């Protein structure tokens, strides 16, 4: 990881070029990014206030729009218990995701939170990724 971030920051210093991504015009889950992790394959994982976004910049097998994929409570079948992502760690093919609990004012209860684990199976294709079941205090 250190070498990829070092080369990225060196490119920033010498060229001054950067690109800002904002929702809704770009396919990032949310505009508040709380954590970033870079995998061994170069994919960027962005933990936002509205879900987990994966960005595979420079992936020769995808178009520019297809380089993005967002995981959230609705599309992970129990893989994420909250869209409020606070922490990320990439360990080989595994992406560990720390989520915050969310207060539901209407119900007067907390929901979500905990740690999720995504297995990318070593591919850049999100459709073959699998989520481990989340174990929480309540379950």
Tab-separated table of N, CA and C in Angstrom:
chain	number	residue	atom	x	y	z
A	1	UNK	N	0.806	-1.197	0.000
A	1	UNK	CA	0.000	0.000	0.000
A	1	UNK	C	0.846	1.256	0.000
A	2	UNK	N	1.929	1.258	0.702
A	2	UNK	CA	2.740	2.467	0.810
A	2	UNK	C	3.251	2.921	-0.543
A	3	UNK	N	3.654	1.981	-1.392
A	3	UNK	CA	4.213	2.379	-2.671
A	3	UNK	C	3.171	3.024	-3.570
A	4	UNK	N	1.927	2.519	-3.562
A	4	UNK	CA	0.914	3.108	-4.427
A	4	UNK	C	0.512	4.490	-3.942
A	5	UNK	N	0.397	4.687	-2.618
A	5	UNK	CA	0.028	6.007	-2.130
A	5	UNK	C	1.180	6.990	-2.330
A	6	UNK	N	2.415	6.529	-2.207
A	6	UNK	CA	3.561	7.408	-2.405
A	6	UNK	C	3.629	7.878	-3.847
A	7	UNK	N	3.406	6.970	-4.800
A	7	UNK	CA	3.461	7.370	-6.204
A	7	UNK	C	2.305	8.303	-6.550
A	8	UNK	N	1.154	8.086	-5.934
A	8	UNK	CA	0.006	8.949	-6.175
A	8	UNK	C	0.285	10.356	-5.649
A	9	UNK	N	0.803	10.466	-4.430
A	9	UNK	CA	1.070	11.790	-3.878
A	9	UNK	C	2.206	12.467	-4.638
A	10	UNK	N	3.189	11.697	-5.112
A	10	UNK	CA	4.272	12.280	-5.897
A	10	UNK	C	3.717	12.859	-7.200
A	11	UNK	N	2.782	12.152	-7.819
A	11	UNK	CA	2.170	12.650	-9.047
A	11	UNK	C	1.393	13.936	-8.776
A	12	UNK	N	0.721	13.994	-7.643
A	12	UNK	CA	-0.001	15.202	-7.275
A	12	UNK	C	0.937	16.379	-7.111
A	13	UNK	N	2.069	16.145	-6.419
A	13	UNK	CA	3.001	17.240	-6.172
A	13	UNK	C	3.626	17.763	-7.462
A	14	UNK	N	3.945	16.867	-8.374
A	14	UNK	CA	4.645	17.305	-9.577
A	14	UNK	C	3.702	17.850	-10.642
A	15	UNK	N	2.521	17.257	-10.783
A	15	UNK	CA	1.635	17.699	-11.845
A	15	UNK	C	0.583	18.681	-11.355
A	16	UNK	N	0.232	18.609	-10.083
A	16	UNK	CA	-0.830	19.467	-9.565
A	16	UNK	C	-2.209	19.029	-10.002
A	17	UNK	N	-2.304	17.914	-10.717
A	17	UNK	CA	-3.585	17.442	-11.232
A	17	UNK	C	-4.311	16.609	-10.182
A	18	UNK	N	-5.592	16.789	-10.098
A	18	UNK	CA	-6.433	15.958	-9.256
A	18	UNK	C	-7.842	15.996	-9.823
A	19	UNK	N	-8.678	15.116	-9.338
A	19	UNK	CA	-10.068	15.057	-9.775
A	19	UNK	C	-10.941	14.952	-8.544
A	20	UNK	N	-11.963	15.772	-8.457
A	20	UNK	CA	-12.895	15.725	-7.342
A	20	UNK	C	-14.135	14.950	-7.781
A	21	UNK	N	-14.588	14.032	-6.935
A	21	UNK	CA	-15.796	13.260	-7.206
A	21	UNK	C	-16.862	13.670	-6.212
A	22	UNK	N	-18.046	13.976	-6.702
A	22	UNK	CA	-19.163	14.386	-5.857
A	22	UNK	C	-20.442	13.680	-6.293
A	23	UNK	N	-21.252	13.351	-5.303
A	23	UNK	CA	-22.567	12.808	-5.567
A	23	UNK	C	-23.505	13.993	-5.728
A	24	UNK	N	-24.435	14.021	-6.632
A	24	UNK	CA	-24.958	12.916	-7.422
A	24	UNK	C	-24.362	12.797	-8.823
A	25	UNK	N	-23.524	13.744	-9.244
A	25	UNK	CA	-23.022	13.670	-10.619
A	25	UNK	C	-22.009	12.550	-10.838
A	26	UNK	N	-21.363	12.062	-9.785
A	26	UNK	CA	-20.419	10.946	-9.892
A	26	UNK	C	-20.977	9.766	-9.097
A	27	UNK	N	-20.587	8.559	-9.457
A	27	UNK	CA	-21.165	7.363	-8.816
A	27	UNK	C	-20.529	6.978	-7.479
A	28	UNK	N	-20.272	7.952	-6.618
A	28	UNK	CA	-19.765	7.693	-5.280
A	28	UNK	C	-20.968	7.632	-4.330
A	29	UNK	N	-20.914	6.782	-3.303
A	29	UNK	CA	-22.069	6.573	-2.428
A	29	UNK	C	-22.486	7.850	-1.702
A	30	UNK	N	-21.523	8.583	-1.155
A	30	UNK	CA	-21.839	9.792	-0.405
A	30	UNK	C	-20.690	10.770	-0.457
A	31	UNK	N	-20.964	12.010	-0.131
A	31	UNK	CA	-19.933	13.050	-0.198
A	31	UNK	C	-19.079	13.154	1.055
A	32	UNK	N	-19.475	12.487	2.131
A	32	UNK	CA	-18.669	12.483	3.332
A	32	UNK	C	-17.887	11.180	3.372
A	33	UNK	N	-16.603	11.249	3.047
A	33	UNK	CA	-15.745	10.069	3.018
A	33	UNK	C	-15.021	9.999	4.353
A	34	UNK	N	-15.248	8.897	5.076
A	34	UNK	CA	-14.672	8.760	6.416
A	34	UNK	C	-13.412	7.915	6.443
A	35	UNK	N	-13.240	7.048	5.456
A	35	UNK	CA	-12.028	6.230	5.412
A	35	UNK	C	-11.778	5.793	3.978
A	36	UNK	N	-10.502	5.572	3.663
A	36	UNK	CA	-10.086	5.102	2.342
A	36	UNK	C	-9.063	3.998	2.557
A	37	UNK	N	-9.208	2.930	1.789
A	37	UNK	CA	-8.212	1.851	1.812
A	37	UNK	C	-7.917	1.471	0.373
A	38	UNK	N	-6.671	1.133	0.104
A	38	UNK	CA	-6.259	0.711	-1.232
A	38	UNK	C	-5.861	-0.754	-1.155
A	39	UNK	N	-6.479	-1.576	-2.009
A	39	UNK	CA	-6.184	-3.004	-2.018
A	39	UNK	C	-4.926	-3.315	-2.803
A	40	UNK	N	-4.444	-4.553	-2.685
A	40	UNK	CA	-3.232	-4.955	-3.395
A	40	UNK	C	-3.389	-4.886	-4.914
A	41	UNK	N	-4.629	-4.925	-5.398
A	41	UNK	CA	-4.892	-4.846	-6.837
A	41	UNK	C	-5.081	-3.407	-7.312
A	42	UNK	N	-4.947	-2.429	-6.407
A	42	UNK	CA	-5.068	-1.025	-6.775
A	42	UNK	C	-6.463	-0.446	-6.617
A	43	UNK	N	-7.449	-1.283	-6.310
A	43	UNK	CA	-8.792	-0.743	-6.118
A	43	UNK	C	-8.829	0.160	-4.899
A	44	UNK	N	-9.577	1.243	-5.021
A	44	UNK	CA	-9.775	2.157	-3.906
A	44	UNK	C	-11.124	1.835	-3.269
A	45	UNK	N	-11.132	1.713	-1.955
A	45	UNK	CA	-12.343	1.454	-1.176
A	45	UNK	C	-12.633	2.707	-0.373
A	46	UNK	N	-13.832	3.275	-0.537
A	46	UNK	CA	-14.195	4.526	0.106
A	46	UNK	C	-15.354	4.276	1.061
A	47	UNK	N	-15.120	4.501	2.348
A	47	UNK	CA	-16.179	4.374	3.340
A	47	UNK	C	-16.857	5.721	3.495
A	48	UNK	N	-18.134	5.800	3.128
A	48	UNK	CA	-18.849	7.072	3.163
A	48	UNK	C	-20.031	7.006	4.133
A	49	UNK	N	-20.702	8.126	4.263
A	49	UNK	CA	-21.889	8.208	5.109
A	49	UNK	C	-23.099	7.547	4.461
A	50	UNK	N	-22.964	7.085	3.220
A	50	UNK	CA	-24.093	6.489	2.505
A	50	UNK	C	-23.751	5.135	1.885
A	51	UNK	N	-22.680	4.504	2.321
A	51	UNK	CA	-22.329	3.186	1.810
A	51	UNK	C	-20.844	3.059	1.507
A	52	UNK	N	-20.482	1.892	1.013
A	52	UNK	CA	-19.103	1.554	0.652
A	52	UNK	C	-18.973	1.609	-0.862
A	53	UNK	N	-18.049	2.433	-1.346
A	53	UNK	CA	-17.837	2.538	-2.788
A	53	UNK	C	-16.483	1.962	-3.148
A	54	UNK	N	-16.462	1.142	-4.208
A	54	UNK	CA	-15.232	0.585	-4.751
A	54	UNK	C	-14.974	1.286	-6.086
A	55	UNK	N	-13.735	1.727	-6.264
A	55	UNK	CA	-13.348	2.393	-7.501
A	55	UNK	C	-12.138	1.673	-8.075
A	56	UNK	N	-12.297	1.117	-9.269
A	56	UNK	CA	-11.217	0.386	-9.938
A	56	UNK	C	-10.680	1.241	-11.074
A	57	UNK	N	-9.980	2.297	-10.717
A	57	UNK	CA	-9.403	3.229	-11.686
A	57	UNK	C	-8.420	2.507	-12.590
A	58	UNK	N	-8.560	2.734	-13.882
A	58	UNK	CA	-7.630	2.151	-14.824
A	58	UNK	C	-7.863	0.685	-15.114
A	59	UNK	N	-8.991	0.134	-14.665
A	59	UNK	CA	-9.307	-1.271	-14.962
A	59	UNK	C	-9.582	-1.383	-16.456
A	60	UNK	N	-8.748	-2.109	-17.199
A	60	UNK	CA	-8.916	-2.172	-18.650
A	60	UNK	C	-10.171	-2.931	-19.092
A	61	UNK	N	-10.817	-3.655	-18.173
A	61	UNK	CA	-11.989	-4.447	-18.550
A	61	UNK	C	-13.293	-3.680	-18.384
A	62	UNK	N	-13.246	-2.437	-17.909
A	62	UNK	CA	-14.482	-1.700	-17.661
A	62	UNK	C	-14.446	-0.328	-18.301
A	63	UNK	N	-15.645	0.220	-18.522
A	63	UNK	CA	-15.741	1.608	-18.970
A	63	UNK	C	-15.561	2.503	-17.748
A	64	UNK	N	-15.460	3.804	-17.966
A	64	UNK	CA	-15.232	4.728	-16.848
A	64	UNK	C	-16.345	4.631	-15.808
A	65	UNK	N	-17.610	4.572	-16.239
A	65	UNK	CA	-18.720	4.490	-15.293
A	65	UNK	C	-18.764	3.140	-14.587
A	66	UNK	N	-18.362	2.080	-15.263
A	66	UNK	CA	-18.400	0.747	-14.671
A	66	UNK	C	-17.255	0.495	-13.704
A	67	UNK	N	-16.312	1.409	-13.611
A	67	UNK	CA	-15.201	1.257	-12.671
A	67	UNK	C	-15.663	1.489	-11.241
A	68	UNK	N	-16.883	1.973	-11.052
A	68	UNK	CA	-17.446	2.276	-9.741
A	68	UNK	C	-18.470	1.215	-9.345
A	69	UNK	N	-18.499	0.879	-8.068
A	69	UNK	CA	-19.578	0.038	-7.547
A	69	UNK	C	-19.816	0.428	-6.097
A	70	UNK	N	-21.084	0.601	-5.739
A	70	UNK	CA	-21.427	0.950	-4.365
A	70	UNK	C	-22.171	-0.201	-3.707
A	71	UNK	N	-21.729	-0.527	-2.505
A	71	UNK	CA	-22.390	-1.517	-1.665
A	71	UNK	C	-23.147	-0.756	-0.580
A	72	UNK	N	-24.393	-1.181	-0.320
A	72	UNK	CA	-25.172	-0.570	0.755
A	72	UNK	C	-26.071	-1.625	1.386
A	73	UNK	N	-26.845	-1.225	2.365
A	73	UNK	CA	-27.720	-2.167	3.066
A	73	UNK	C	-28.677	-2.841	2.085
A	74	UNK	N	-29.183	-2.092	1.117
A	74	UNK	CA	-30.178	-2.623	0.184
A	74	UNK	C	-29.621	-3.674	-0.777
A	75	UNK	N	-28.331	-3.586	-1.148
A	75	UNK	CA	-27.831	-4.502	-2.184
A	75	UNK	C	-26.808	-5.526	-1.699
A	76	UNK	N	-26.662	-5.687	-0.375
A	76	UNK	CA	-25.687	-6.659	0.118
A	76	UNK	C	-26.318	-7.839	0.842
A	77	UNK	N	-27.630	-7.924	0.866
A	77	UNK	CA	-28.352	-9.053	1.475
A	77	UNK	C	-27.814	-9.396	2.865
A	78	UNK	N	-27.762	-8.397	3.720
A	78	UNK	CA	-27.297	-8.620	5.080
A	78	UNK	C	-25.808	-8.431	5.281
A	79	UNK	N	-25.072	-8.118	4.219
A	79	UNK	CA	-23.631	-7.921	4.346
A	79	UNK	C	-23.270	-6.644	5.084
A	80	UNK	N	-24.079	-5.608	4.901
A	80	UNK	CA	-23.897	-4.364	5.634
A	80	UNK	C	-25.131	-4.146	6.503
A	81	UNK	N	-24.908	-3.773	7.741
A	81	UNK	CA	-26.031	-3.491	8.635
A	81	UNK	C	-26.299	-1.995	8.744
A	82	UNK	N	-25.405	-1.183	8.177
A	82	UNK	CA	-25.536	0.271	8.204
A	82	UNK	C	-24.835	0.835	6.977
A	83	UNK	N	-25.387	1.893	6.420
A	83	UNK	CA	-24.729	2.574	5.305
A	83	UNK	C	-23.694	3.587	5.781
A	84	UNK	N	-23.615	3.801	7.091
A	84	UNK	CA	-22.674	4.753	7.655
A	84	UNK	C	-21.345	4.040	7.936
A	85	UNK	N	-20.448	4.065	6.946
A	85	UNK	CA	-19.173	3.345	7.021
A	85	UNK	C	-18.148	4.239	7.704
A	86	UNK	N	-17.485	3.693	8.749
A	86	UNK	CA	-16.534	4.472	9.524
A	86	UNK	C	-15.090	4.019	9.389
A	87	UNK	N	-14.854	2.737	9.072
A	87	UNK	CA	-13.482	2.232	9.028
A	87	UNK	C	-13.358	1.130	7.988
A	88	UNK	N	-12.185	1.053	7.360
A	88	UNK	CA	-11.914	0.039	6.336
A	88	UNK	C	-10.511	-0.525	6.510
A	89	UNK	N	-10.381	-1.822	6.267
A	89	UNK	CA	-9.077	-2.466	6.197
A	89	UNK	C	-9.146	-3.474	5.064
A	90	UNK	N	-8.163	-3.448	4.187
A	90	UNK	CA	-8.058	-4.450	3.129
A	90	UNK	C	-6.936	-5.401	3.512
A	91	UNK	N	-7.279	-6.696	3.567
A	91	UNK	CA	-6.331	-7.740	3.938
A	91	UNK	C	-6.388	-8.811	2.848
A	92	UNK	N	-5.540	-8.661	1.831
A	92	UNK	CA	-5.583	-9.582	0.691
A	92	UNK	C	-6.899	-9.445	-0.055
A	93	UNK	N	-7.671	-10.541	-0.138
A	93	UNK	CA	-8.965	-10.522	-0.825
A	93	UNK	C	-10.108	-10.056	0.069
A	94	UNK	N	-9.829	-9.822	1.347
A	94	UNK	CA	-10.885	-9.453	2.294
A	94	UNK	C	-10.908	-7.954	2.548
A	95	UNK	N	-12.115	-7.409	2.602
A	95	UNK	CA	-12.312	-6.015	2.970
A	95	UNK	C	-13.139	-6.008	4.250
A	96	UNK	N	-12.549	-5.517	5.334
A	96	UNK	CA	-13.222	-5.416	6.628
A	96	UNK	C	-13.832	-4.024	6.714
A	97	UNK	N	-15.117	-3.976	7.111
A	97	UNK	CA	-15.872	-2.731	7.097
A	97	UNK	C	-16.450	-2.455	8.484
A	98	UNK	N	-16.072	-1.332	9.076
A	98	UNK	CA	-16.635	-0.907	10.356
A	98	UNK	C	-17.780	0.058	10.116
A	99	UNK	N	-18.942	-0.251	10.721
A	99	UNK	CA	-20.152	0.544	10.492
A	99	UNK	C	-20.647	1.164	11.791
A	100	UNK	N	-21.251	2.326	11.687
A	100	UNK	CA	-21.817	3.006	12.851
A	100	UNK	C	-23.269	2.599	13.029
A	101	UNK	N	-23.708	2.619	14.281
A	101	UNK	CA	-25.137	2.441	14.544
A	101	UNK	C	-25.866	3.701	14.120
A	102	UNK	N	-27.128	3.536	13.741
A	102	UNK	CA	-27.941	4.652	13.274
A	102	UNK	C	-29.182	4.747	14.158
A	103	UNK	N	-29.492	5.951	14.611
A	103	UNK	CA	-30.664	6.184	15.454
A	103	UNK	C	-31.888	6.400	14.577
A	104	UNK	N	-32.944	5.634	14.828
A	104	UNK	CA	-34.218	5.796	14.136
A	104	UNK	C	-35.137	6.565	15.069
A	105	UNK	N	-35.327	7.848	14.801
A	105	UNK	CA	-36.114	8.711	15.682
A	105	UNK	C	-37.579	8.283	15.739
A	106	UNK	N	-38.115	7.783	14.641
A	106	UNK	CA	-39.517	7.355	14.624
A	106	UNK	C	-39.746	6.150	15.527
A	107	UNK	N	-38.843	5.175	15.464
A	107	UNK	CA	-38.990	3.966	16.277
A	107	UNK	C	-38.370	4.122	17.663
A	108	UNK	N	-37.484	5.100	17.818
A	108	UNK	CA	-36.814	5.295	19.088
A	108	UNK	C	-35.809	4.202	19.401
A	109	UNK	N	-35.164	3.674	18.348
A	109	UNK	CA	-34.205	2.588	18.547
A	109	UNK	C	-32.960	2.816	17.695
A	110	UNK	N	-31.895	2.118	18.100
A	110	UNK	CA	-30.659	2.085	17.322
A	110	UNK	C	-30.703	0.858	16.425
A	111	UNK	N	-30.070	0.953	15.256
A	111	UNK	CA	-29.947	-0.223	14.380
A	111	UNK	C	-28.595	-0.190	13.684
A	112	UNK	N	-28.226	-1.333	13.145
A	112	UNK	CA	-26.979	-1.422	12.390
A	112	UNK	C	-25.757	-1.426	13.273
A	113	UNK	N	-24.644	-1.063	12.666
A	113	UNK	CA	-23.375	-1.036	13.371
A	113	UNK	C	-22.664	-2.372	13.302
A	114	UNK	N	-21.448	-2.402	13.807
A	114	UNK	CA	-20.671	-3.630	13.835
A	114	UNK	C	-19.627	-3.690	12.741
A	115	UNK	N	-19.174	-4.907	12.487
A	115	UNK	CA	-18.122	-5.141	11.499
A	115	UNK	C	-18.637	-6.104	10.439
A	116	UNK	N	-18.394	-5.762	9.182
A	116	UNK	CA	-18.734	-6.641	8.069
A	116	UNK	C	-17.460	-7.082	7.367
A	117	UNK	N	-17.565	-8.181	6.627
A	117	UNK	CA	-16.400	-8.681	5.890
A	117	UNK	C	-16.823	-9.085	4.488
A	118	UNK	N	-16.161	-8.489	3.510
A	118	UNK	CA	-16.414	-8.765	2.102
A	118	UNK	C	-15.247	-9.562	1.543
A	119	UNK	N	-15.545	-10.674	0.871
A	119	UNK	CA	-14.522	-11.469	0.186
A	119	UNK	C	-14.625	-11.163	-1.299
A	120	UNK	N	-13.608	-10.509	-1.850
A	120	UNK	CA	-13.626	-10.129	-3.267
A	120	UNK	C	-13.248	-11.283	-4.184
A	121	UNK	N	-12.821	-12.390	-3.601
A	121	UNK	CA	-12.409	-13.586	-4.336
A	121	UNK	C	-11.266	-13.321	-5.308
A	122	UNK	N	-10.565	-12.228	-5.086
A	122	UNK	CA	-9.397	-11.916	-5.900
A	122	UNK	C	-9.705	-11.396	-7.287
A	123	UNK	N	-10.974	-11.026	-7.526
A	123	UNK	CA	-11.330	-10.473	-8.833
A	123	UNK	C	-11.799	-9.034	-8.663
A	124	UNK	N	-11.826	-8.305	-9.756
A	124	UNK	CA	-12.334	-6.933	-9.707
A	124	UNK	C	-13.804	-6.871	-10.068
A	125	UNK	N	-14.472	-8.016	-10.149
A	125	UNK	CA	-15.879	-8.075	-10.500
A	125	UNK	C	-16.730	-8.112	-9.233
A	126	UNK	N	-17.495	-7.068	-8.943
A	126	UNK	CA	-18.286	-7.040	-7.708
A	126	UNK	C	-19.371	-8.116	-7.648
A	127	UNK	N	-19.817	-8.619	-8.788
A	127	UNK	CA	-20.914	-9.591	-8.782
A	127	UNK	C	-20.524	-10.939	-8.191
A	128	UNK	N	-19.240	-11.250	-8.102
A	128	UNK	CA	-18.855	-12.529	-7.491
A	128	UNK	C	-18.376	-12.370	-6.045
A	129	UNK	N	-18.452	-11.147	-5.514
A	129	UNK	CA	-18.066	-10.902	-4.127
A	129	UNK	C	-19.080	-11.534	-3.187
A	130	UNK	N	-18.614	-11.971	-2.017
A	130	UNK	CA	-19.522	-12.544	-1.028
A	130	UNK	C	-19.309	-11.868	0.322
A	131	UNK	N	-20.399	-11.673	1.037
A	131	UNK	CA	-20.376	-11.072	2.360
A	131	UNK	C	-20.534	-12.156	3.403
A	132	UNK	N	-19.754	-12.069	4.461
A	132	UNK	CA	-19.926	-12.977	5.604
A	132	UNK	C	-21.120	-12.486	6.403
A	133	UNK	N	-21.879	-13.390	7.027
A	133	UNK	CA	-23.003	-12.954	7.865
A	133	UNK	C	-22.483	-12.113	9.032
A	134	UNK	N	-23.225	-11.089	9.378
A	134	UNK	CA	-22.819	-10.213	10.472
A	134	UNK	C	-23.323	-10.789	11.784
A	135	UNK	N	-22.430	-10.870	12.750
A	135	UNK	CA	-22.813	-11.272	14.104
A	135	UNK	C	-22.806	-10.037	14.983
A	136	UNK	N	-23.932	-9.745	15.585
A	136	UNK	CA	-24.048	-8.582	16.449
A	136	UNK	C	-24.481	-9.025	17.845
A	137	UNK	N	-24.460	-8.117	18.757
A	137	UNK	CA	-24.901	-8.403	20.117
A	137	UNK	C	-26.346	-8.894	20.103
A	138	UNK	N	-27.178	-8.267	19.265
A	138	UNK	CA	-28.597	-8.615	19.215
A	138	UNK	C	-28.826	-9.997	18.613
A	139	UNK	N	-27.920	-10.469	17.752
A	139	UNK	CA	-28.169	-11.750	17.084
A	139	UNK	C	-27.409	-12.872	17.762
